[in-house]
GROMACS .gro file of C-alpha atoms in nm:
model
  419
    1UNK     CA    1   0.000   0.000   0.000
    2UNK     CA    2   0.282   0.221   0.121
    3UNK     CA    3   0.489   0.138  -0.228
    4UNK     CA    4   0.125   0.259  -0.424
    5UNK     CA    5   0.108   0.592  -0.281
    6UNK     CA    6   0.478   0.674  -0.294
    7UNK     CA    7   0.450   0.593  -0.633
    8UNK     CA    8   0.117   0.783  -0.724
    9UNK     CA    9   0.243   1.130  -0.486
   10UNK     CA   10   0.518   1.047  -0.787
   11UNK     CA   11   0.317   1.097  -1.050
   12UNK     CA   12   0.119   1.374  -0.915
   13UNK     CA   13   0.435   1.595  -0.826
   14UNK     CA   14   0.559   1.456  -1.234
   15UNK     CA   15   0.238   1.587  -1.344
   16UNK     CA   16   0.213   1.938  -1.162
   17UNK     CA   17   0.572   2.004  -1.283
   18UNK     CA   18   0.471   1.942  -1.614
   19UNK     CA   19   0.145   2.124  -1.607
   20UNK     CA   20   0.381   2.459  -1.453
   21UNK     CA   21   0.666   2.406  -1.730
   22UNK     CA   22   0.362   2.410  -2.002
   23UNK     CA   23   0.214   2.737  -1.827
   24UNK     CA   24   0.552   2.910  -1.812
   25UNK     CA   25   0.628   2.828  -2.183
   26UNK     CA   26   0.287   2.884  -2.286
   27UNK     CA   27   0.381   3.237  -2.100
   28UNK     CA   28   0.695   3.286  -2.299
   29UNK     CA   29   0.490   3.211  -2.668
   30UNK     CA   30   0.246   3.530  -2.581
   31UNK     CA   31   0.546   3.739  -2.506
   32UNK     CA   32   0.675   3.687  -2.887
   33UNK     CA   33   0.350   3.789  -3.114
   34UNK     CA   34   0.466   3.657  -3.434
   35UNK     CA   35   0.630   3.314  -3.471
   36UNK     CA   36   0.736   3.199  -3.775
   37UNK     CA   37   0.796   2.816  -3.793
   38UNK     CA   38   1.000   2.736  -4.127
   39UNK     CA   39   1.025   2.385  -4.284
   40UNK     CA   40   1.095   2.243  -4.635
   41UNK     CA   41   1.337   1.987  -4.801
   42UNK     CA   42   1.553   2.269  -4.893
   43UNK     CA   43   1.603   2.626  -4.857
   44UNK     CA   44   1.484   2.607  -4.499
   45UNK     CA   45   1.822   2.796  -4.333
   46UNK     CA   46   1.840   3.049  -4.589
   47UNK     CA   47   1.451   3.125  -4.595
   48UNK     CA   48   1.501   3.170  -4.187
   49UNK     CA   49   1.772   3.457  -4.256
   50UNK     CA   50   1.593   3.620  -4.515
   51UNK     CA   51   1.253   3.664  -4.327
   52UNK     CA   52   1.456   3.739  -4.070
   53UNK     CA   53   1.617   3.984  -4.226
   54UNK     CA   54   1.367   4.127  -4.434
   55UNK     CA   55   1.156   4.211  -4.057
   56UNK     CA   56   1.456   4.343  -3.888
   57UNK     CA   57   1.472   4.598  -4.159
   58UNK     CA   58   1.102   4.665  -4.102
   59UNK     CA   59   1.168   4.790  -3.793
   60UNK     CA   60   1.041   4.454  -3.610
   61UNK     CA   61   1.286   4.315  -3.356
   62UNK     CA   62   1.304   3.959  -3.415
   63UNK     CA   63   1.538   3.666  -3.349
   64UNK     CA   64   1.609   3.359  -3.543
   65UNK     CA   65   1.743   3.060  -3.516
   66UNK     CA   66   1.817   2.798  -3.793
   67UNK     CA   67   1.970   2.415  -3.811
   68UNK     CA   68   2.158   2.399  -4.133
   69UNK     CA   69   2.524   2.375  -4.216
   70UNK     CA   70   2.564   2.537  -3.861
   71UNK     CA   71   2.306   2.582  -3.621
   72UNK     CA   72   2.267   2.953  -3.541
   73UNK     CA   73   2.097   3.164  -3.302
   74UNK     CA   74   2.073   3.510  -3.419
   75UNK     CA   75   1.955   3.848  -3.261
   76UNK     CA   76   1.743   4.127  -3.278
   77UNK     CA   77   2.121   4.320  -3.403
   78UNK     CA   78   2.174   4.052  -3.577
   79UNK     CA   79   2.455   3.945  -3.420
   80UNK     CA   80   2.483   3.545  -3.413
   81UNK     CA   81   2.641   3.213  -3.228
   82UNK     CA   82   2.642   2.860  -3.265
   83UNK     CA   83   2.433   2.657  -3.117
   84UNK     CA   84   2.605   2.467  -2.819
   85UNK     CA   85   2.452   2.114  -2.818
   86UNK     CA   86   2.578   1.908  -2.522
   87UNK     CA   87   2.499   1.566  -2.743
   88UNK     CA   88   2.291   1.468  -3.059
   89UNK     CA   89   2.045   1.765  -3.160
   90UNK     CA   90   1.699   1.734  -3.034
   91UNK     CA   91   1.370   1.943  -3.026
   92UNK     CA   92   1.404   2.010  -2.703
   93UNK     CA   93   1.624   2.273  -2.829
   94UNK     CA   94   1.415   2.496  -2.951
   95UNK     CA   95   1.259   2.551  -2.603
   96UNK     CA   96   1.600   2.724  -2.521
   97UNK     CA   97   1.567   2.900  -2.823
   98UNK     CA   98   1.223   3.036  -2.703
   99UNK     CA   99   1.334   3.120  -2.353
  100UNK     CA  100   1.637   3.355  -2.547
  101UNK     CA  101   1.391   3.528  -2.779
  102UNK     CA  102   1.119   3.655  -2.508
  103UNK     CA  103   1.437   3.730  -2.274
  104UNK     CA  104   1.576   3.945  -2.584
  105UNK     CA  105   1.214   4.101  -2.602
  106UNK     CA  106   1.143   3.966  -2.980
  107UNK     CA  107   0.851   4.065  -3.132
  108UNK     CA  108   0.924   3.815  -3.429
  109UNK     CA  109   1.099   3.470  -3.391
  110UNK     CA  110   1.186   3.314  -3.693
  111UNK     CA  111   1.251   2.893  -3.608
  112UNK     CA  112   1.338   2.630  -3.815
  113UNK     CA  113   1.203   2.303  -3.804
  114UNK     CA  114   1.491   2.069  -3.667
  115UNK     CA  115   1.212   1.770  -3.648
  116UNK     CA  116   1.255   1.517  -3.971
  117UNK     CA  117   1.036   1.208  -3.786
  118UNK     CA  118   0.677   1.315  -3.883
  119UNK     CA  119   0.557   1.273  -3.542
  120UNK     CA  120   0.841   1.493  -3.405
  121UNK     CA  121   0.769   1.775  -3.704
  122UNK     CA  122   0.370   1.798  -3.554
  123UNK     CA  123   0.509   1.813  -3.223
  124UNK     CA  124   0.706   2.082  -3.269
  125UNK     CA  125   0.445   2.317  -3.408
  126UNK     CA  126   0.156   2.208  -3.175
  127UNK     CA  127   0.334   2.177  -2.840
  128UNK     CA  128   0.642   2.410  -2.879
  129UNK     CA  129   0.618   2.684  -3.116
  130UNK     CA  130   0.246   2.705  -3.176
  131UNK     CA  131   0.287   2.895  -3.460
  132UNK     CA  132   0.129   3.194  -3.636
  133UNK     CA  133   0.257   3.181  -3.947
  134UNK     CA  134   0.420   2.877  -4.126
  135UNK     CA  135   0.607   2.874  -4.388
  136UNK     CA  136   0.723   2.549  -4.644
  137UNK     CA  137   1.004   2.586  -4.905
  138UNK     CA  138   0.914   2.300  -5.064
  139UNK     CA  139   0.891   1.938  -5.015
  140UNK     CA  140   1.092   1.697  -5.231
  141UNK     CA  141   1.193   1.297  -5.252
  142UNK     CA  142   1.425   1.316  -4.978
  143UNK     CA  143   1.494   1.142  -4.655
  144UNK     CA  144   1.221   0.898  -4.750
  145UNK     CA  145   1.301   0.624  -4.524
  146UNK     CA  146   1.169   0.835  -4.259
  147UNK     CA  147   0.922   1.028  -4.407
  148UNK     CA  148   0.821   0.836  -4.744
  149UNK     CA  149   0.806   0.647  -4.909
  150UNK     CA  150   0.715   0.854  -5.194
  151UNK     CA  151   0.736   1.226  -5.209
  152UNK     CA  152   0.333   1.272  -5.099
  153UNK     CA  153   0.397   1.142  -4.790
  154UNK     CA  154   0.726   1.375  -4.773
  155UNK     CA  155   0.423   1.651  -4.825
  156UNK     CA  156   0.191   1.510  -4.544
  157UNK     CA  157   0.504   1.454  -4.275
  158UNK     CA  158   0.557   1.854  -4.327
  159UNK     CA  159   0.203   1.939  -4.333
  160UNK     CA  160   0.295   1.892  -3.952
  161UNK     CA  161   0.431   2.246  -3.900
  162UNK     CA  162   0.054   2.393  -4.041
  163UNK     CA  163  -0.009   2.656  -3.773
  164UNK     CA  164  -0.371   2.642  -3.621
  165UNK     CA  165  -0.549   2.907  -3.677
  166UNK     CA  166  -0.291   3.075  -3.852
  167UNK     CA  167  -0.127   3.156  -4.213
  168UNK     CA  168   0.069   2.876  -4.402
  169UNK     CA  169   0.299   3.012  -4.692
  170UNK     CA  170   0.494   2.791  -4.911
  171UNK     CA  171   0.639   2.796  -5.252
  172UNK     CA  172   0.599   2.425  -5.325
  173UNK     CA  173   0.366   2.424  -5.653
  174UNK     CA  174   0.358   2.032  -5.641
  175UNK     CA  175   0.109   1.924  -5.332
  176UNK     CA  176  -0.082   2.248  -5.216
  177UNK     CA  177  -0.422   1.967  -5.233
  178UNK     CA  178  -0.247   1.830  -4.939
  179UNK     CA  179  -0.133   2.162  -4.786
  180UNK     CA  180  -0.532   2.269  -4.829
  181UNK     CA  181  -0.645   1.985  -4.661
  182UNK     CA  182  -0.417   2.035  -4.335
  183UNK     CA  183  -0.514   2.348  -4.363
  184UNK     CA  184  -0.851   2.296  -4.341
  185UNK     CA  185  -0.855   2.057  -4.020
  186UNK     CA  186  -0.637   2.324  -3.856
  187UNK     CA  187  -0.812   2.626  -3.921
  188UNK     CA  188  -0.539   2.839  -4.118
  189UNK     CA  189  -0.552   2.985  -4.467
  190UNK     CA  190  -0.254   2.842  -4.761
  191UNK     CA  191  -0.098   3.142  -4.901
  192UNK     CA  192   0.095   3.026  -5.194
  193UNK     CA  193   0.399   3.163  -5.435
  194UNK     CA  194   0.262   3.216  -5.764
  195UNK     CA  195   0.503   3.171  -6.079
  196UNK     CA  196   0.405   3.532  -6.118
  197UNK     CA  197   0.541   3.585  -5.759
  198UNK     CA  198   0.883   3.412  -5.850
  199UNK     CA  199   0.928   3.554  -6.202
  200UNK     CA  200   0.864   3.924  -6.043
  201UNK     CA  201   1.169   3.870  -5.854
  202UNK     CA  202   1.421   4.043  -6.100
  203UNK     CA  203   1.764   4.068  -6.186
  204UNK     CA  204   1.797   4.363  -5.997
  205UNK     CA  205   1.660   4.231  -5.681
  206UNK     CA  206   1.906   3.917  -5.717
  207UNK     CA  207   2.250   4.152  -5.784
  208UNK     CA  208   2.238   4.318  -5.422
  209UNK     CA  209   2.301   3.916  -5.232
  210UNK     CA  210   2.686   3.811  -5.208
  211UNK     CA  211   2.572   3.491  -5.302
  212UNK     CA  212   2.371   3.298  -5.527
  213UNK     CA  213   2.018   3.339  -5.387
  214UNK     CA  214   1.689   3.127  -5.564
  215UNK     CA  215   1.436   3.346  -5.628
  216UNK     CA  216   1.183   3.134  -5.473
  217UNK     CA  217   1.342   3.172  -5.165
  218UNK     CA  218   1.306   3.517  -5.196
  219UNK     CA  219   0.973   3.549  -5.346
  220UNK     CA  220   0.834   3.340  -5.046
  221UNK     CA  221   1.030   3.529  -4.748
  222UNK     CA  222   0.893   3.877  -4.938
  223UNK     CA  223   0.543   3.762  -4.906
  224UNK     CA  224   0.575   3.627  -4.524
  225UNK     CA  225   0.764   4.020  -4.461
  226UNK     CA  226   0.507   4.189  -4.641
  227UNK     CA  227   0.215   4.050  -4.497
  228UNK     CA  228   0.364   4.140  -4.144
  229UNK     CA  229   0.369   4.528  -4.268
  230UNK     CA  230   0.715   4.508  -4.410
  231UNK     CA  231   0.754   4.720  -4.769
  232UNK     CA  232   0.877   4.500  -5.045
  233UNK     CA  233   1.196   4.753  -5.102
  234UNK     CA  234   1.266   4.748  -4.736
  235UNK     CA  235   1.242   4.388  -4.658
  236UNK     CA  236   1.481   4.352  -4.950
  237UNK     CA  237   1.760   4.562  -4.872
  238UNK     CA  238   1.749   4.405  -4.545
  239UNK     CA  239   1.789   4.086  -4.678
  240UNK     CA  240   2.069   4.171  -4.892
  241UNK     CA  241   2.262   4.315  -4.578
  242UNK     CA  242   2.231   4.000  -4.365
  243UNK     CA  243   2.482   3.723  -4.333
  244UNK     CA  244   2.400   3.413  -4.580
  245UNK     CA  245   2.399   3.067  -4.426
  246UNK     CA  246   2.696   2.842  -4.458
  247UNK     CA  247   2.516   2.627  -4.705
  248UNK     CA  248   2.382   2.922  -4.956
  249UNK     CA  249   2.582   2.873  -5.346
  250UNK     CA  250   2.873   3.069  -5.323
  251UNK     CA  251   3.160   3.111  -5.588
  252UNK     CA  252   3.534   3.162  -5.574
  253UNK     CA  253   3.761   3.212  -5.777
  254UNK     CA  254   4.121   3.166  -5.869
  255UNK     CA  255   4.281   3.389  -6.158
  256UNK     CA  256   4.624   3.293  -6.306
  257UNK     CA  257   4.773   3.495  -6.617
  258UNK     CA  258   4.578   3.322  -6.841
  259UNK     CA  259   4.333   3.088  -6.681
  260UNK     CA  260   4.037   3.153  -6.428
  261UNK     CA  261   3.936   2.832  -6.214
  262UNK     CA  262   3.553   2.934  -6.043
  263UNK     CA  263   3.417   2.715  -5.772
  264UNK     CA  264   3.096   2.741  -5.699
  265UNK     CA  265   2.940   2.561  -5.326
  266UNK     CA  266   2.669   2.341  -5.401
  267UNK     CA  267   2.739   2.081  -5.131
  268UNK     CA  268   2.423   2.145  -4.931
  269UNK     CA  269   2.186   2.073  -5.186
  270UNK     CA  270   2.193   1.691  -5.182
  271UNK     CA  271   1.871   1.581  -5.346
  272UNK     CA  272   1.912   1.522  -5.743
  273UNK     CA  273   1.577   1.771  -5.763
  274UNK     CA  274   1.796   2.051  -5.572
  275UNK     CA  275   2.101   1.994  -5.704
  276UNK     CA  276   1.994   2.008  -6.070
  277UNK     CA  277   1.792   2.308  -5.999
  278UNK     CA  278   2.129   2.456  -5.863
  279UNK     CA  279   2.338   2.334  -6.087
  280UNK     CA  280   2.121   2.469  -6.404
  281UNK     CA  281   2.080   2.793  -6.236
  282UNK     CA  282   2.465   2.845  -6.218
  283UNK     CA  283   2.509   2.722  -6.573
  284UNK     CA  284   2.219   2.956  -6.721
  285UNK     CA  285   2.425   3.226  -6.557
  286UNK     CA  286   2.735   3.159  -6.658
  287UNK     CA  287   2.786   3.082  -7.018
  288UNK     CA  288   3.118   3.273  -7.039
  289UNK     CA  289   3.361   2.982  -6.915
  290UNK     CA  290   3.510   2.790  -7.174
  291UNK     CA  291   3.402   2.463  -6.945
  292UNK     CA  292   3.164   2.351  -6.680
  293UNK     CA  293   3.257   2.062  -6.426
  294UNK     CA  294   3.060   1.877  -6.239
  295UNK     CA  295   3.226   1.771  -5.939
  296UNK     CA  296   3.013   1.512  -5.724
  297UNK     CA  297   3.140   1.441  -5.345
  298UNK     CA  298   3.032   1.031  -5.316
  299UNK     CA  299   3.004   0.862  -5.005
  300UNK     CA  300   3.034   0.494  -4.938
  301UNK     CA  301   2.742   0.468  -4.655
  302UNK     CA  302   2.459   0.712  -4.899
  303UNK     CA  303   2.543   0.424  -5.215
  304UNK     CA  304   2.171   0.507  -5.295
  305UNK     CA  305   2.249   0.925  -5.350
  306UNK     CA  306   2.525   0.837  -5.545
  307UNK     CA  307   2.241   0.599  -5.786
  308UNK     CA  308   2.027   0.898  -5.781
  309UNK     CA  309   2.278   1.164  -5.890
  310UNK     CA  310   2.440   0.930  -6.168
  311UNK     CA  311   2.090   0.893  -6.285
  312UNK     CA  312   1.997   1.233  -6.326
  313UNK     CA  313   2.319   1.435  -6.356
  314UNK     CA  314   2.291   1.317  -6.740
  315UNK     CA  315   1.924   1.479  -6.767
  316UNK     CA  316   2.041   1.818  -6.668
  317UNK     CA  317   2.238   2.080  -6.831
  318UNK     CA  318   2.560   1.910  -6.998
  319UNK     CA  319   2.867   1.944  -6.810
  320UNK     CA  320   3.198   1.879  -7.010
  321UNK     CA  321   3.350   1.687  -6.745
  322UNK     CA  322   3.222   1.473  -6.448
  323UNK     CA  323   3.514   1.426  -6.161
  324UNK     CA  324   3.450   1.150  -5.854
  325UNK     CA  325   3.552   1.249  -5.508
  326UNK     CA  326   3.468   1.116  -5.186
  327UNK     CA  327   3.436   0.735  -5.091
  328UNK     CA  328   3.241   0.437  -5.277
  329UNK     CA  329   3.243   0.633  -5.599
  330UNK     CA  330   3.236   0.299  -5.801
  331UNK     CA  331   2.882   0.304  -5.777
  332UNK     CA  332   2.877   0.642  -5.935
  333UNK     CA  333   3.070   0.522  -6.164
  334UNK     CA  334   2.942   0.235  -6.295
  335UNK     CA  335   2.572   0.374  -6.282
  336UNK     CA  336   2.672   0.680  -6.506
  337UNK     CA  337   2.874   0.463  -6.771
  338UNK     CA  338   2.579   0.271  -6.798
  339UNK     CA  339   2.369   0.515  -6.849
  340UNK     CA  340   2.549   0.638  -7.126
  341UNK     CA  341   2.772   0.867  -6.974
  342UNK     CA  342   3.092   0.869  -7.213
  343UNK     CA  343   3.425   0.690  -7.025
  344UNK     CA  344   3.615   0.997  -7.153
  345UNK     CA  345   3.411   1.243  -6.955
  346UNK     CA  346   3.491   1.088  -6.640
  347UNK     CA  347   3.751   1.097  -6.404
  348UNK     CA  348   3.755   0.942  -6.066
  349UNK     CA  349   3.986   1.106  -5.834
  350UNK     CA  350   3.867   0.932  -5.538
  351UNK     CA  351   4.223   0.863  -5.406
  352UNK     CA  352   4.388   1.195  -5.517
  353UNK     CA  353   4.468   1.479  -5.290
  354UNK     CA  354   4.291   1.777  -5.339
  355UNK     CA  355   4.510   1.973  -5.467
  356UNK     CA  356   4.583   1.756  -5.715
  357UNK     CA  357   4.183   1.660  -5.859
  358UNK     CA  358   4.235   2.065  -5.902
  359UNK     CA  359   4.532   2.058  -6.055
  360UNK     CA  360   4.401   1.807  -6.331
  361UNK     CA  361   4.098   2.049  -6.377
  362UNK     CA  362   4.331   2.281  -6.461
  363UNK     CA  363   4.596   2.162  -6.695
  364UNK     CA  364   4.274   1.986  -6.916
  365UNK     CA  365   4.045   2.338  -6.935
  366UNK     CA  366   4.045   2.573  -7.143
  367UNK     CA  367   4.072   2.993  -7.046
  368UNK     CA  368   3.833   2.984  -6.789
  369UNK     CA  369   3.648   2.695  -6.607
  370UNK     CA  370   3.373   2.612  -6.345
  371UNK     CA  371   3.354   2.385  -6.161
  372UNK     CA  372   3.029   2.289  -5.898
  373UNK     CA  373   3.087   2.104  -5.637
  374UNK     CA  374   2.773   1.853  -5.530
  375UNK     CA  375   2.697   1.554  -5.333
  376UNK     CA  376   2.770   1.590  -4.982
  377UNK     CA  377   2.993   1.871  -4.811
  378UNK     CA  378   3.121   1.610  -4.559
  379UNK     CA  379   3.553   1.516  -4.567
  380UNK     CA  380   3.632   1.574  -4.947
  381UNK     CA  381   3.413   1.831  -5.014
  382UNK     CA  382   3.496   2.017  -4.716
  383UNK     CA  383   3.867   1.992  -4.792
  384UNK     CA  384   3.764   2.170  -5.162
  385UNK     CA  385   3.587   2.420  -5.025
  386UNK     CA  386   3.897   2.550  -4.788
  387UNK     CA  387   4.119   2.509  -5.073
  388UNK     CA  388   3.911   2.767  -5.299
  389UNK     CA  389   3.811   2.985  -4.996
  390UNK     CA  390   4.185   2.996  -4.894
  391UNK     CA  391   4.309   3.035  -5.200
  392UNK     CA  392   4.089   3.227  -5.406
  393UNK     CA  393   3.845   3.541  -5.398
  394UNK     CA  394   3.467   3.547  -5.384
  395UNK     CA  395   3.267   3.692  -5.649
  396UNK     CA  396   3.082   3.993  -5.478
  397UNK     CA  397   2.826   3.991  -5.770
  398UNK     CA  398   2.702   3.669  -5.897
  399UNK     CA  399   2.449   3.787  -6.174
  400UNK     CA  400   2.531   3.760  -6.551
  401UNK     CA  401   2.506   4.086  -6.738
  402UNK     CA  402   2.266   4.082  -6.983
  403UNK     CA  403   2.386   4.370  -7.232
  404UNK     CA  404   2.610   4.142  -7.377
  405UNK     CA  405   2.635   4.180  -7.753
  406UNK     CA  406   2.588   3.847  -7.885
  407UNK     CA  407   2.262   3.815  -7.640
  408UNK     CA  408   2.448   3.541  -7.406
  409UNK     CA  409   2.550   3.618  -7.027
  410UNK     CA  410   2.812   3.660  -6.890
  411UNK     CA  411   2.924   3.677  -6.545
  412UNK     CA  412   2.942   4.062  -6.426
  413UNK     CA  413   3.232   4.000  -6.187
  414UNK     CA  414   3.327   4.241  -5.878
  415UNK     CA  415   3.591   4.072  -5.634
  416UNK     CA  416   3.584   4.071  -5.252
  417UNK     CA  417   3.967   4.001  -5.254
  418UNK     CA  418   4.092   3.722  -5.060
  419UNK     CA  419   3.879   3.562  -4.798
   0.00000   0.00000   0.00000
């Protein structure tokens, strides 16, 4: 009898602590009046910034905090630090990252969704950040053997973060039926980017970001700024002040007497959907350079990404040559000769320094070459990232110029000197 009540006084005192944490946090939510929960397949960290951003400039303090390349916390002066995570990430986290937003006064917090299990991802948004706006990139065939298998249930999984009662924004064209339909049993209203939304984003409002931005990302964090009260111009200046992600596509470059060798970071984009999007974005831009090289970072353990990317790398935009880094790149290999890919095309330099796969680049291009680096950022590709970004300058402006006289673009270049 004794051991029954000692254990149910347990559970009571369990349960009042837990009913007082959910008040307290509860508390903390009504102290930040706009909470903007991001998730997506891709784009998620850089979306984060640029809302961010874009309601910072608006005169809205706000903090953010995403889980990319490097989880951030950032700051109504946005001013940002890492994330210190005592073990393996977990949602948890984003209580902390609550607690630091109402104790910096935020009116705006900006979150991404760290959640992949589908359980986890609903969660989140119903019993943590509780939402009022929510905002999708998109939602691709990725990480399906926790969310899939197939890409609508990819869709459904991050129909999790729908805010109730609230405003859901995405610029995923594929599922909105399924976005409607969460929608619907929550209460909140789909506001979706338009291809009108995505094509006004112009040249112009590309040229002010360091980096290579997608305008759907931008399109979609100028419609979650602007229906918060933020003007289009301001939200975008803002936007092109603020620090990019670690992950965003950025280019380098290294200039000899006669030879230019660009490098453009497309490691985070790991998907074949994303990283052909990225890699015929870059090539559309950039028709100047003599070649284009598509440099794929393999791993031995993610054999199945490597299938995926030898399968589609020959249905995008051609590349002159494909080079092999990384581990278990046999499989890319293999899958690409047989798919047509030409032996002399293809050069695997899984066992070569890096300085020497760039070497090789070099001596077999022509005046000026680029080469995209995709796959996976881990070992390799970090290695070719330093060696650019030690060794070479960033391209301030990434946008071709369009006066050109034959009609073609070419990159307008402006240098930020070594970095």
């Amino acid at each position: 009898m004794d051991g029954t009540l000692l254990l149910a006084g347990g559970a009571a005192m369990l349960s009042a602590l837990g009913a007082l944490e959910s008040y307290y946090h509860n508390r903390l939510l009504r102290r930040i009046p706009y909470r903007i929960h991001v998730n997506g397949t891709r784009g998620k960290s850089s979306v984060t910034r640029l809302i961010a951003a874009g309601l910072r400039a608006g005169g809205i303090s706000t903090c953010a905090k995403t889980t990319g390349t490097l989880p951030r916390m950032i700051f109504p002066d946005g001013s940002e630090y890492p994330v210190y995570r005592p073990s393996r990430s977990n949602i948890i986290e984003q209580v902390r990252v609550i607690r630091a937003a109402a104790a910096a006064n935020a009116e705006a917090l900006v979150i991404e969704c760290m959640a992949l299990n589908p359980q986890l991802q609903s969660v989140c948004e119903l019993s943590i950040v509780k939402s009022t706006h929510g905002v999708l990139t998109n939602a691709r065939a990725d990480h399906l053997e926790v969310m899939g298998p197939t890409e609508q249930d990819v869709a459904r999984a991050m129909a999790g973060t729908m805010p109730v009662n609230g405003k859901f924004f995405t610029a995923e064209q594929d599922h909105l039926g399924i976005f409607a339909e969460a929608a619907k049993d929550r209460g909140s209203s789909v506001n979706a980017v338009t291809v009108d939304d995505v094509a006004n984003i112009s040249w112009d409002d590309l040229s002010g970001f360091a980096h290579i931005e997608h305008p759907d990302n931008v399109a979609l964090a100028l419609k979650v700024c602007q229906d918060l009260g933020v003007p289009r111009r301001v939200a975008l200046a803002g936007m092109w002040s603020a620090a990019p992600d670690a992950g965003v596509l950025q280019m380098y470059s290294i200039r000899e007497t006669e030879k230019e060798l660009a490098f453009v970071n497309g490691f985070a984009a790991n998907d074949p959907e994303s990283t052909g999007q990225n890699w015929n974005m870059v090539v559309g831009r950039f028709k100047s350079f003599d070649q284009r090289i598509a440099l794929f970072n393999c791993r031995a353990d993610r054999s199945e990404r490597s299938v995926q990317l030898a399968d589609a790398c020959l249905k995008w935009q051609p590349a002159d040559r494909y080079v092999l880094i990384g581990s278990g790149t046999e499989v890319f290999a293999k899958r690409a000769l047989a798919n047509g890919m030409h032996p002399s095309q293809l050069l695997n330099a899984e066992r070569l320094p890096t300085e020497n796969v760039v070497n090789n680049i070099r001596q077999h291009s022509g005046r000026a070459a680029m080469i995209m680096g995709m796959g996976n950022i881990y070992g390799p590709g970090m290695q070719m990232i330093d060696y650019f970004n030690q060794r070479g300058t960033r391209y301030l402006s990434t946008l071709p110029n369009r006066d050109t006289t034959d009609g073609t673009a070419s990159p307008t270049l402006e240098y930020a000197g070594a970095v």
